């Protein structure tokens, strides 16, 4: 639906003279072409996106050279999110926008999880997380909010004693994260940060393009360690090993997808370590959320009708 609407908007803009050659009788040419990707998360990484546009496999490129030097078809290319492009007037002429009601700007936040009023809200930058959760979203529906995860699969998980953190780029960057997609997932007392971290790492591992070993292999080892924690088989030393491995994957991965894959684990161990420690030494998950991982799906060959038994 969004793709269709964007396409219609481009057509309408061309008809009205906002796009094309010699716009409004000037010497300025500007046009927009919409291209549909395969839908994989790695396709949003800038160099992977360039490969897709050139008809190649969606995989990250080594840098340098950076896209601003050698990008699409080897030419200098600027790659930004649509949100960044929409804020160009504010970036170019900040004095014209500083006298409004929200001089610092706003951010669209999608609130979900254990809240009374889930949905999308545009909040002024600098708004405390507590105000978004307890005010705009109507508060937690599962006891007192235990934690909040902000920024999508590569975002940060913060304990409730960090809810004074404000929704802005600087505050979250100082905690090891970023606003990212603007998604805010609230966890109640019956939710488990370890189970959430495993779910997010598993998503990133499935979306990995496989180009660099830290992301391709490291995420699988992280998942194995999280499974040990969730099942109660891990010891305190395993948490230290998990933290070192996550930091290594963050430092050495080729692209932002790989570097942010372990953010939920790193911040979870920093701000919610007691939740991880409560799983250790055979205790298992206190909430029962960490179910054993079972990747041994039914064999498609054996479950196919008409299977012929091999002769010995």
XYZ file of C-alpha atoms in Angstrom:
312
model
C 0.000 0.000 0.000
C 2.781 2.411 0.933
C 4.658 1.629 -2.268
C 1.541 2.239 -4.378
C 0.823 5.538 -2.650
C 4.411 6.700 -3.082
C 4.220 5.849 -6.783
C 1.006 7.846 -7.212
C 2.548 10.784 -5.360
C 5.521 10.827 -7.747
C 3.222 10.747 -10.775
C 1.146 13.611 -9.378
C 4.268 15.647 -8.607
C 5.465 15.249 -12.204
C 2.106 16.376 -13.550
C 2.175 19.476 -11.350
C 5.716 20.322 -12.436
C 7.432 19.633 -9.112
C 9.584 16.897 -10.678
C 11.312 16.581 -14.024
C 13.405 18.889 -16.185
C 13.467 22.697 -15.935
C 11.200 22.770 -12.879
C 8.900 25.822 -12.920
C 10.827 27.298 -15.859
C 14.203 27.253 -14.090
C 17.419 25.475 -15.043
C 16.943 23.064 -12.115
C 16.290 19.406 -12.928
C 15.166 16.907 -10.301
C 13.355 13.582 -10.547
C 12.447 10.601 -8.370
C 12.315 6.952 -9.365
C 10.913 4.366 -6.937
C 12.532 0.933 -6.922
C 11.161 -2.043 -4.984
C 13.662 -4.172 -3.079
C 13.406 -7.830 -2.117
C 12.263 -6.832 1.361
C 15.207 -8.181 3.373
C 16.381 -6.069 6.291
C 19.951 -6.003 4.947
C 18.548 -4.245 1.862
C 18.284 -1.091 3.950
C 22.043 -0.977 4.575
C 23.449 1.691 2.272
C 25.996 -0.364 0.307
C 23.645 -3.349 0.121
C 20.992 -1.008 -1.268
C 23.428 0.126 -3.965
C 24.039 -3.490 -4.961
C 20.287 -4.135 -5.219
C 19.785 -1.047 -7.406
C 22.520 -2.334 -9.700
C 20.864 -5.754 -9.989
C 23.321 -7.505 -7.689
C 22.878 -9.575 -4.551
C 21.919 -7.544 -1.488
C 25.164 -7.728 0.496
C 27.289 -5.147 2.259
C 30.389 -3.756 0.574
C 33.755 -3.131 2.242
C 34.464 0.549 2.968
C 36.398 2.620 1.885
C 35.502 3.648 -0.730
C 32.391 5.177 0.814
C 29.268 5.806 -1.300
C 29.905 9.566 -1.246
C 33.086 8.817 -3.221
C 32.103 5.742 -5.234
C 28.483 4.652 -5.004
C 25.844 3.845 -7.618
C 27.547 2.774 -10.850
C 30.833 3.960 -9.318
C 29.676 7.575 -9.075
C 29.473 9.729 -5.906
C 26.148 8.931 -4.204
C 24.323 10.284 -1.158
C 22.172 7.742 0.694
C 19.830 8.887 3.438
C 16.584 7.720 4.993
C 13.352 9.370 3.921
C 13.051 10.906 7.382
C 16.435 12.615 6.972
C 15.478 13.976 3.566
C 12.197 15.305 4.974
C 14.195 17.226 7.597
C 16.514 18.915 5.094
C 14.728 22.303 5.430
C 15.347 22.194 9.188
C 18.997 21.295 8.643
C 19.620 23.938 5.986
C 17.690 26.828 7.574
C 17.376 26.074 11.290
C 16.694 29.721 12.141
C 13.346 29.575 10.301
C 12.190 26.615 12.402
C 13.586 27.498 15.828
C 10.697 29.745 16.845
C 8.004 27.060 16.675
C 6.374 25.099 19.463
C 9.037 22.383 19.250
C 12.301 24.104 18.292
C 14.295 20.881 18.727
C 12.038 19.011 16.317
C 9.887 15.921 16.732
C 10.197 12.170 16.306
C 7.556 9.656 15.284
C 7.506 6.833 17.859
C 5.625 3.541 17.504
C 4.672 2.275 20.976
C 3.794 -1.410 21.452
C 3.956 -4.137 24.064
C 2.379 -4.023 27.527
C 0.724 -0.600 27.246
C -2.900 0.525 27.395
C -2.808 2.617 24.213
C -0.411 1.159 21.628
C 0.071 3.122 18.435
C 2.059 5.806 16.657
C 2.717 9.213 18.224
C 4.772 12.228 17.186
C 6.607 13.457 20.274
C 8.915 16.439 20.770
C 12.578 15.517 20.969
C 13.609 15.645 24.611
C 10.445 13.958 25.933
C 11.269 11.477 28.770
C 10.486 7.826 28.099
C 8.381 7.781 31.269
C 6.087 10.427 29.784
C 5.683 8.479 26.555
C 4.940 5.209 28.400
C 2.789 6.469 31.259
C 1.249 9.477 29.527
C 0.826 9.022 25.790
C 0.599 5.207 25.910
C -1.587 5.126 29.018
C 0.782 3.176 31.261
C 1.794 -0.475 31.562
C -0.924 -3.157 31.538
C 1.280 -5.850 33.101
C 2.162 -4.567 36.547
C 4.942 -2.026 36.698
C 6.941 -1.683 33.496
C 10.102 -3.771 33.822
C 11.997 -2.447 30.807
C 11.651 -0.794 27.422
C 13.340 -1.601 24.138
C 13.840 1.343 21.821
C 15.102 1.430 18.246
C 14.051 -1.813 16.570
C 16.043 -5.083 16.318
C 19.358 -3.232 16.695
C 18.115 -0.995 19.492
C 18.767 -0.777 23.229
C 16.972 -2.363 26.168
C 16.675 -0.096 29.208
C 15.535 -0.874 32.751
C 12.788 1.223 34.332
C 15.357 3.168 36.376
C 16.446 4.593 32.998
C 12.989 5.821 32.000
C 14.128 9.366 32.738
C 16.138 9.074 29.507
C 14.816 11.498 26.918
C 13.786 10.677 23.368
C 16.621 12.326 21.462
C 19.678 11.219 19.570
C 22.319 12.348 22.064
C 20.798 10.731 25.157
C 20.362 7.338 23.551
C 23.761 7.447 21.875
C 25.360 7.968 25.287
C 23.691 4.718 26.394
C 25.046 2.782 23.435
C 22.043 3.040 21.131
C 20.126 5.287 18.789
C 16.553 6.215 17.980
C 16.717 4.029 14.905
C 13.250 3.129 13.676
C 11.606 4.924 16.605
C 9.885 1.761 17.838
C 9.300 1.520 21.591
C 8.453 -1.893 23.033
C 7.393 -1.941 26.695
C 8.001 -5.066 28.792
C 5.836 -5.848 31.803
C 6.701 -7.947 34.852
C 5.713 -11.202 33.129
C 8.067 -10.553 30.189
C 11.695 -11.635 30.011
C 14.517 -9.448 28.617
C 16.554 -12.571 27.804
C 13.761 -13.996 25.645
C 13.391 -10.634 23.907
C 17.143 -10.426 23.254
C 17.162 -13.917 21.765
C 14.225 -13.090 19.500
C 15.930 -9.922 18.224
C 19.331 -11.551 17.687
C 17.649 -14.441 15.865
C 15.923 -11.963 13.543
C 19.212 -10.199 12.775
C 20.977 -13.529 12.219
C 18.322 -14.585 9.703
C 18.653 -11.222 7.914
C 22.457 -11.333 7.736
C 23.844 -11.269 4.198
C 26.653 -13.626 5.313
C 29.491 -11.521 3.908
C 31.537 -11.115 7.093
C 32.331 -13.919 9.597
C 31.663 -11.858 12.778
C 28.026 -11.408 11.780
C 27.534 -14.726 9.985
C 29.139 -16.918 12.667
C 29.188 -14.673 15.736
C 25.426 -14.249 15.864
C 24.945 -18.023 15.848
C 27.312 -18.418 18.800
C 25.466 -15.612 20.617
C 22.201 -17.494 20.053
C 23.732 -20.691 21.455
C 24.846 -18.846 24.590
C 21.428 -17.209 25.000
C 19.836 -20.654 24.719
C 22.107 -21.866 27.520
C 21.084 -18.892 29.655
C 17.383 -19.359 28.933
C 17.437 -23.082 29.754
C 19.304 -22.567 33.029
C 22.460 -24.367 31.839
C 24.704 -21.288 31.929
C 27.027 -20.151 34.699
C 28.251 -16.672 35.608
C 31.323 -17.137 33.385
C 29.030 -17.641 30.392
C 27.605 -14.146 30.849
C 31.119 -12.682 30.709
C 31.848 -14.722 27.589
C 28.552 -13.592 26.045
C 29.388 -9.955 26.717
C 32.879 -10.252 25.203
C 31.514 -11.964 22.107
C 28.817 -9.316 21.613
C 31.395 -6.539 21.874
C 33.625 -8.338 19.354
C 30.755 -8.685 16.851
C 29.940 -4.997 17.325
C 33.555 -3.911 16.701
C 34.378 -6.136 13.735
C 31.198 -6.529 11.649
C 31.214 -4.995 8.201
C 27.937 -3.059 8.311
C 25.493 -1.494 10.762
C 23.222 -4.543 10.758
C 26.045 -6.686 12.118
C 27.336 -4.018 14.472
C 23.905 -3.507 16.038
C 22.863 -7.163 16.130
C 23.996 -7.612 19.729
C 22.882 -4.214 21.080
C 19.912 -5.685 22.937
C 22.205 -8.174 24.680
C 24.913 -5.631 25.514
C 22.482 -3.129 26.993
C 20.478 -5.894 28.657
C 23.599 -7.148 30.430
C 24.473 -3.598 31.452
C 21.089 -2.362 32.674
C 19.208 -5.609 33.422
C 21.981 -7.985 34.463
C 19.945 -9.299 37.385
C 17.387 -10.645 34.866
C 20.152 -12.655 33.180
C 21.634 -13.816 36.496
C 18.227 -15.068 37.659
C 18.414 -17.734 34.909
C 21.773 -19.214 35.976
C 22.765 -22.450 37.678
C 19.748 -24.500 36.694
C 17.107 -21.984 37.755
C 15.882 -21.286 34.234
C 13.570 -18.471 33.202
C 11.550 -17.055 36.109
C 8.713 -16.026 33.786
C 8.730 -19.152 31.620
C 9.254 -17.030 28.511
C 12.574 -18.643 27.522
C 11.352 -21.824 25.913
C 13.970 -24.261 24.602
C 14.975 -23.513 21.039
C 13.991 -26.247 18.601
C 15.432 -25.681 15.157
C 15.111 -29.364 14.274
C 12.045 -28.998 12.140
C 10.385 -32.008 10.615
C 12.438 -33.287 7.705
C 10.673 -32.310 4.502
C 11.872 -35.429 2.714
C 10.549 -37.848 5.346
C 7.242 -36.004 5.611
C 6.645 -36.088 1.854
C 3.944 -38.502 0.769
C 4.986 -41.261 -1.569
C 8.510 -41.591 -0.124
C 10.311 -44.599 -1.567
C 12.204 -46.733 0.943
C 15.811 -47.292 -0.066
C 16.779 -50.929 -0.574
C 19.670 -52.241 1.498
